[in-house]
Structure formats: C-alpha cells, structure tokens
XYZ file of C-alpha atoms in Angstrom:
333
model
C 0.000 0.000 0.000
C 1.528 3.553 -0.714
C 3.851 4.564 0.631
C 4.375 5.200 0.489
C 5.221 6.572 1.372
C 7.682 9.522 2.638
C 11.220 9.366 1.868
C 9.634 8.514 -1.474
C 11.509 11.981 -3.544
C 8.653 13.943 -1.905
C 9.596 16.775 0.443
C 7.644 17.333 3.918
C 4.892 20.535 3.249
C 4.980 22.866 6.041
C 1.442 23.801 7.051
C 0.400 27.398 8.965
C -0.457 26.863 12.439
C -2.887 29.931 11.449
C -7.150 29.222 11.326
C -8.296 29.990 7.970
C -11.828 30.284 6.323
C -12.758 28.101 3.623
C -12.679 29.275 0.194
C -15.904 30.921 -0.920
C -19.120 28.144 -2.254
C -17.471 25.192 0.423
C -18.625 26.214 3.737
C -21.500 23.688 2.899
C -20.167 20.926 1.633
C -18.160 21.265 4.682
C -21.122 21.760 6.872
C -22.350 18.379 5.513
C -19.424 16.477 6.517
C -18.888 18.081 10.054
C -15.877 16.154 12.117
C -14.120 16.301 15.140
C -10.267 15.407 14.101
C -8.093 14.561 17.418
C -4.647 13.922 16.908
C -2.728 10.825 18.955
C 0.814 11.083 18.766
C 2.502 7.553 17.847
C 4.759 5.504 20.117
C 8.716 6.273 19.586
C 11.022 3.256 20.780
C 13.400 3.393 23.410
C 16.204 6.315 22.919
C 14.457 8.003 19.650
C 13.408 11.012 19.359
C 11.690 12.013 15.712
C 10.416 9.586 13.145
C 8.458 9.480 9.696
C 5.732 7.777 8.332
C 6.739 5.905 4.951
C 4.249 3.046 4.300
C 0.288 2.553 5.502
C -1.858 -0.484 4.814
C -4.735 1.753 5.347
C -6.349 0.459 8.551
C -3.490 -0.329 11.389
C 0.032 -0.980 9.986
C 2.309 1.397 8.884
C 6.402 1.432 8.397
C 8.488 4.232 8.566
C 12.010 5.084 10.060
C 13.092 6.439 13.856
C 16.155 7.752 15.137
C 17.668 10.948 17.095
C 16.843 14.862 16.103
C 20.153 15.855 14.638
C 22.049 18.856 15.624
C 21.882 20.420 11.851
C 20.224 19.273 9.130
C 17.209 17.711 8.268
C 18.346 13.824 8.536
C 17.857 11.424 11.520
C 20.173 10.511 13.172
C 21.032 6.302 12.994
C 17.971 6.266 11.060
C 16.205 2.395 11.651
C 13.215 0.650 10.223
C 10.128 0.776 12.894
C 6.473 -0.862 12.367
C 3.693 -0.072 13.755
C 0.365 -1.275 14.799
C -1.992 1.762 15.223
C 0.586 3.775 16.458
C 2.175 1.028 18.848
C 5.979 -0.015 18.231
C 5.866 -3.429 16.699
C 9.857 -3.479 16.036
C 12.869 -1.184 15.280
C 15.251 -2.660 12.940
C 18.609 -3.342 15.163
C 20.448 -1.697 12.403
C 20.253 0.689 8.946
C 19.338 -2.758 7.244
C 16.985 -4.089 6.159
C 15.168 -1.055 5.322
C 11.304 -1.143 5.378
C 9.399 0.496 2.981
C 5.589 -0.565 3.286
C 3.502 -2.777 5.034
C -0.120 -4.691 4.216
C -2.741 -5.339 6.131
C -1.596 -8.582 7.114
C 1.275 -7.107 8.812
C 3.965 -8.348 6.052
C 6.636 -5.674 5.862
C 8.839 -5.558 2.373
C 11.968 -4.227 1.993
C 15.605 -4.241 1.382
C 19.145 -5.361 2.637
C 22.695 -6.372 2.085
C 23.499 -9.609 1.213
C 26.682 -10.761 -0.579
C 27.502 -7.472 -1.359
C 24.690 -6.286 -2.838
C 20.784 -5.167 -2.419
C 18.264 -7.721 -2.578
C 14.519 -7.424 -1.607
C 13.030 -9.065 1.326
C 10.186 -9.467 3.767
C 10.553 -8.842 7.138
C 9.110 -10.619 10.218
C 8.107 -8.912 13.193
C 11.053 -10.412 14.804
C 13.253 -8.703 12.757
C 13.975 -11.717 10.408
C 14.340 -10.745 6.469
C 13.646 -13.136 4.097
C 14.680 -12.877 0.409
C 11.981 -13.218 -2.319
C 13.046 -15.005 -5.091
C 15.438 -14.033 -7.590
C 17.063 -14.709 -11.112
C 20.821 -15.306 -10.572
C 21.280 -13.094 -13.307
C 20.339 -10.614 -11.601
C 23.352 -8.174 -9.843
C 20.478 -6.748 -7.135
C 17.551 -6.616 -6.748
C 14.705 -4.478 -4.251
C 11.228 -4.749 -2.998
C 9.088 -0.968 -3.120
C 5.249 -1.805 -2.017
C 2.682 -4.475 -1.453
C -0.837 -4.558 -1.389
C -3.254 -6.373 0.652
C -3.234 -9.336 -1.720
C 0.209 -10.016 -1.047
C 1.665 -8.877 -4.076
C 5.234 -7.343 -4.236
C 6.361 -4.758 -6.246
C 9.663 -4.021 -6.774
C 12.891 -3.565 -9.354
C 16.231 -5.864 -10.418
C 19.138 -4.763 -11.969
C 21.079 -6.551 -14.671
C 24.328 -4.886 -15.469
C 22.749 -1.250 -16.610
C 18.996 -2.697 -17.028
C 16.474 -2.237 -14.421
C 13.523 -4.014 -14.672
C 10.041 -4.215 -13.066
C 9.499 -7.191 -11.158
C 6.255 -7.985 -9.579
C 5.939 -11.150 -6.631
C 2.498 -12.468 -6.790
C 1.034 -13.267 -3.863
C -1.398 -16.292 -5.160
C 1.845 -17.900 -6.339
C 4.450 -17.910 -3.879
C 7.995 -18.366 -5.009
C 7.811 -17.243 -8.523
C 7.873 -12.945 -9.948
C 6.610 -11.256 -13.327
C 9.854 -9.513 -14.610
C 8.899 -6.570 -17.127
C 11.353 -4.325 -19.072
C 11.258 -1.062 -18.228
C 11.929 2.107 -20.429
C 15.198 3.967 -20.883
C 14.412 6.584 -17.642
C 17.378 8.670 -16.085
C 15.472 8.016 -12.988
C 12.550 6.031 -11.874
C 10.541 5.743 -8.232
C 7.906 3.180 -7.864
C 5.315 4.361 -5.991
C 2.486 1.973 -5.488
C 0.875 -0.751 -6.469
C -3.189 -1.637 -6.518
C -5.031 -4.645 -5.588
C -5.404 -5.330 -9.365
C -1.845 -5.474 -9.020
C -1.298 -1.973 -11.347
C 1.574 -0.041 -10.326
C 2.638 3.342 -10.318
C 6.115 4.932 -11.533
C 7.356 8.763 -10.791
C 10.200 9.329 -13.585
C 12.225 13.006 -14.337
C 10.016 15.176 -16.146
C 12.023 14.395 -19.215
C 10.429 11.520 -19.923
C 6.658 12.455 -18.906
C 6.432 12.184 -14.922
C 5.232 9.087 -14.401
C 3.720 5.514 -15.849
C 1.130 3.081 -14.861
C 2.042 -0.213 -15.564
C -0.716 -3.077 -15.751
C -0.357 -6.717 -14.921
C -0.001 -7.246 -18.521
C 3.367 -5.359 -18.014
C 2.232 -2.269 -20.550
C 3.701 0.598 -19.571
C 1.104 3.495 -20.116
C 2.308 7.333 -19.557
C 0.291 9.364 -17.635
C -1.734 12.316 -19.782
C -0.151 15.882 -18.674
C -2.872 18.344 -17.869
C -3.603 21.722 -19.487
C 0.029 23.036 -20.864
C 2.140 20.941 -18.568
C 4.114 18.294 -20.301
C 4.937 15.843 -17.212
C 2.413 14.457 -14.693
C 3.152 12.867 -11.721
C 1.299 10.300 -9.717
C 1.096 9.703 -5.875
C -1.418 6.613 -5.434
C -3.266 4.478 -6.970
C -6.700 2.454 -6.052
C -8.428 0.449 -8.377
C -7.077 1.679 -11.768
C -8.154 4.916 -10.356
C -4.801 7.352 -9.770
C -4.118 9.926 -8.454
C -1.141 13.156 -8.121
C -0.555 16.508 -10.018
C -0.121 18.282 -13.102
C -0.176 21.661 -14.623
C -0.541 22.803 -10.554
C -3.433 21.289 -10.325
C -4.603 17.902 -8.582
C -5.070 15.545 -11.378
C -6.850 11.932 -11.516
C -6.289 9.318 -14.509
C -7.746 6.058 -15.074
C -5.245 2.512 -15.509
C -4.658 3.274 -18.982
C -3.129 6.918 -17.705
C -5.689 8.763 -19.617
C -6.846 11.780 -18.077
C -10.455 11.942 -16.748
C -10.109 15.102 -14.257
C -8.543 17.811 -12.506
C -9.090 19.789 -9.582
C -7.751 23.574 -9.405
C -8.163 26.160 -6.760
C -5.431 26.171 -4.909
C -4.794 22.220 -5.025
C -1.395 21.300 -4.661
C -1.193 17.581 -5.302
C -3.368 14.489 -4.122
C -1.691 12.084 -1.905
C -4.283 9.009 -1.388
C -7.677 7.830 -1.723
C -9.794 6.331 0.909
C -11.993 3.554 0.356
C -15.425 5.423 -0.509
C -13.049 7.362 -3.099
C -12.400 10.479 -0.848
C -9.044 12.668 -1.801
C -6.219 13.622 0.713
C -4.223 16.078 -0.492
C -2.199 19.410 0.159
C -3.753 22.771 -1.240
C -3.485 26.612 -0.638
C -6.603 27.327 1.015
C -6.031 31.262 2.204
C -3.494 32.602 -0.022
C -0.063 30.817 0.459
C -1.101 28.936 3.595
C -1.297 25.166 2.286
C -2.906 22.524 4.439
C -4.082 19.062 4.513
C -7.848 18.567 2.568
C -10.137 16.570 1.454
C -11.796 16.491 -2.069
C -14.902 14.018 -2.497
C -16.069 14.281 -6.353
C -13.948 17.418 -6.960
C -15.355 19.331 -4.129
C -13.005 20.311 -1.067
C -14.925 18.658 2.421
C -12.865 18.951 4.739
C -9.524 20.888 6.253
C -8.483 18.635 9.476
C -5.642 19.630 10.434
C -4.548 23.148 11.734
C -0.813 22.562 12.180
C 2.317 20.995 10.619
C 1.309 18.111 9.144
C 3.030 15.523 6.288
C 0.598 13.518 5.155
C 1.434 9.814 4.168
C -1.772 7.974 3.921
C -5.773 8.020 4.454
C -7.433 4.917 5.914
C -9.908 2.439 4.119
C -12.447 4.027 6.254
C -11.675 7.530 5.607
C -11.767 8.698 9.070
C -8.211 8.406 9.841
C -5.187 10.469 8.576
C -1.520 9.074 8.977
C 1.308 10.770 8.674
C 4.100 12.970 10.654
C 3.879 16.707 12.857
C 6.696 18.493 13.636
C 8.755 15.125 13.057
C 6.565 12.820 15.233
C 4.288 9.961 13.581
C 1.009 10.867 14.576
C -2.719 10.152 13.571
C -6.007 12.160 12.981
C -9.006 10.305 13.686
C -12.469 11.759 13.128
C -14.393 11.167 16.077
C-alpha cells in the first residue's frame, strides 16, 4: 500500500499553524461532513526522538524510520526501520538494514538489505527476520518498493545497466513477473493496486510518471492543461491519483486523463476507500494545508498545524502521517 510513502523523492509541506476560512461556495459541503479530528501522537522506541511515516496499509500498519533529532540538518540521526500497529511499536530494525518500505494489512513488511555485497529485496518478520523473495541469478540486485493487501510485491532488479520491473504475486508464492522497463534517467515506484497496477514517478524528461498493468504495458500518464509531465502519488483500483499543470489531477489505468481539480490544489496524496481525496492545497493565499476532495469538491480541512501527510485509511476517518517530526494520527471522532 503507498507509501508510500515519505522518503519517497517527496519533500515534507509545512502547514500554517494559522485558522483559515474556507474558500468561498465550500462552507457547505463542509457543513455536511462536520468532524471532530483529534490527533494521537505515535509511540517512539526506546532512545528516539523524531520519526516518519513511509508506508500505511490503510487500517493499522504502517512502516516508517526512527532515530535521534540531529544537531543540523534535516536527517535522523542512525535512522532504523520501525512498524507499527496503530501507532504502537511493533519493532525497530537493530540496524540501517533491512530497510522497510511498506507494510499490508496482514502485517507483512517488504523491503531491502545487504546480502553478498549487494541489495536484494526481502520481507521482514516482526522479529526482525528478512527473508529474500526469489530471484534470477542473473540478476546483480535486486529491491522490494510496495505491497498490497493481496500479497503482491512490487519491486525492481538490476542486470548490469537494465532495471527491470518485477512484480511477486502473492497467489503464487515463489515465482515474480519480470517486465522491461523504459530507458528513464530516474525512476521511483510508488504503489501498487489490488489489481496489481503499479505506479512509476520518472524526471520530467520523460513524462512524470507511468502506470504499468499486470499485462506489463507501460502506459504514460496524460499531462494536464500546458504541462508536459504528470506525476502520480497513489493508486486504487485503476483509479490514480497526483498533479499536473498545478493542479490535482486523476487518470484512469490506462493513464488517460479523466479530471482535474484547481483552486489552490497542490497535489493528491491518497484515496480512501469510498473514493475520498487527501491532499495538500493553498486554502487562504499561500497557507497550504491538509484537505479533502470528495467528487472534486473540497470537504474537509483537518488539520490546523504541521502536518506531512502519508496515507488516508480504508475508512476515511483516519489520517496518517508525521507533525513536527513525530508519527502521529487524525481520527475523526
């Protein structure tokens, strides 16, 4: 589930602390959807003090990394791997390695590590255990990006200068769908659906971004209005989601362009499971903030303060993510 997932190329948004009105014509929609949003910090382990929020299965799990504030800089300090079960510490990696980068709703965590020298892609037991999926000795390494509540595994290998898409099913353990990937100067895989469709941010060279079906078809993703890149955040049934032409845009699985939402949108960052919209958009001049867009219409504006937003719950009445550096929920209540 996506991820995914900060860490993932995107850059925290800083929010105002300040109250702000809602733009003009969407006092009533938010009327209509009236919530009370508390905030519960998450649990830190033992001797951390900051963490983020990098993968959410959308109901209780979620991976992201912990360490110490550092004394300049943005980075953490002896940065780990850390689970958690709504907002309870699971496990902290013992080291930098494996790495976790999402989690499903079974609690299987996928990732990477070093073995023989190189990267491969594992799963991760709550002990701490990584296990390596399966691999073509051909391959010099090899990683594991997102997974969705089916089991499947998305990830990339590396022959020599090749890097392909490889997807682990999860209905048939121990074998992967290995698909060529374009000539891209850079490439980020982002998420993957329950279809099994999954999503690629690439340099704006080359378009932005891809969907990529189980049929292994790469598909670019439709710029909007006089932008010629696009870039996609998540993806939920065929239906994805990001930006374009600053504006939140939505595409179907063939990356065809079906809509767009202006007004001060900044990007969309997931969809809940009744096909609500978390995002980031300027609401009150330059003061940006986490929303939420049902059918193009902003709802909602939760939270007041610092806020980067990783993930909205199947439910739609939580919001996971990170303020002021500390993994933290809003529930509606």
């Amino acid at each position: 589930m996506s991820r995914k997932r900060t860490g993932r190329l995107l850059a925290a948004l800083v929010f105002s602390t300040a109250l702000v009105s809602l733009p003009a014509g969407q006092s009533a929609a938010s009327e209509a959807e009236q919530c009370t949003w508390q905030r519960t910090e998450w649990e830190l382990p033992a001797g951390t003090e900051i963490g983020s929020v990098e993968g959410y299965d959308g109901s209780r799990y979620a991976v992201g990394v912990t360490g110490q504030r550092p004394l300049l800089g943005g980075n953490i300090v002896d940065p780990r791997g850390t689970l958690w079960d709504d907002g309870t510490v699971v496990l902290r990696a013992g080291d930098r390695f494996p790495q976790f980068r999402d989690v499903n709703s079974a609690g299987i965590v996928v990732g990477s590590t070093i073995a023989d020298d190189g990267f491969i892609g594992v799963t991760i037991d709550h002990d701490g255990t990584p296990t390596a999926l399966p691999a073509d000795p051909e391959w010099t390494g090899y990683s594991a990006w997102a997974i969705n509540n089916a089991g499947d595994i998305a990830g990339w290998a590396h022959i020599g200068t090749q890097t392909n898409l490889v997807v682990w099913p999860g209905d048939a353990p121990g074998t992967y769908r290995e698909t060529a990937a374009p000539e891209l100067s850079s490439r980020f895989l982002v998420d993957i659906d329950e279809q099994g469709r999954v999503i690629v941010q690439t340099d704006s060279g080359a378009g932005g971004g891809f969907v990529v079906g189980p049929d292994g078809r790469w598909h670019g993703l439709a710029p909007a209005g006089e932008a010629d890149f696009a870039t996609p955040q998540a993806i939920r049934d065929g239906r994805i989601v990001g930006s374009s032409d600053n504006a939140v845009a939505e595409w179907d699985a063939q990356g065809t362009l079906i809509d767009t939402i202006g007004d001060g949108a900044i990007s969309a960052r997931a969809i809940g499971g009744s096909g609500t919209i978390a995002g980031t958009a300027f609401v009150s001049g330059s003061t940006a903030r986490v929303v939420l867009w049902r059918d193009g219409v902003l709802v909602d504006q939760p939270i007041p303060n610092q806020f980067a937003l990783t993930g909205l719950s199947d439910d739609e009445r939580t919001i996971v993510g990170s303020e002021a550096r500390i993994p933290s929920h809003y529930r509606c209540s």
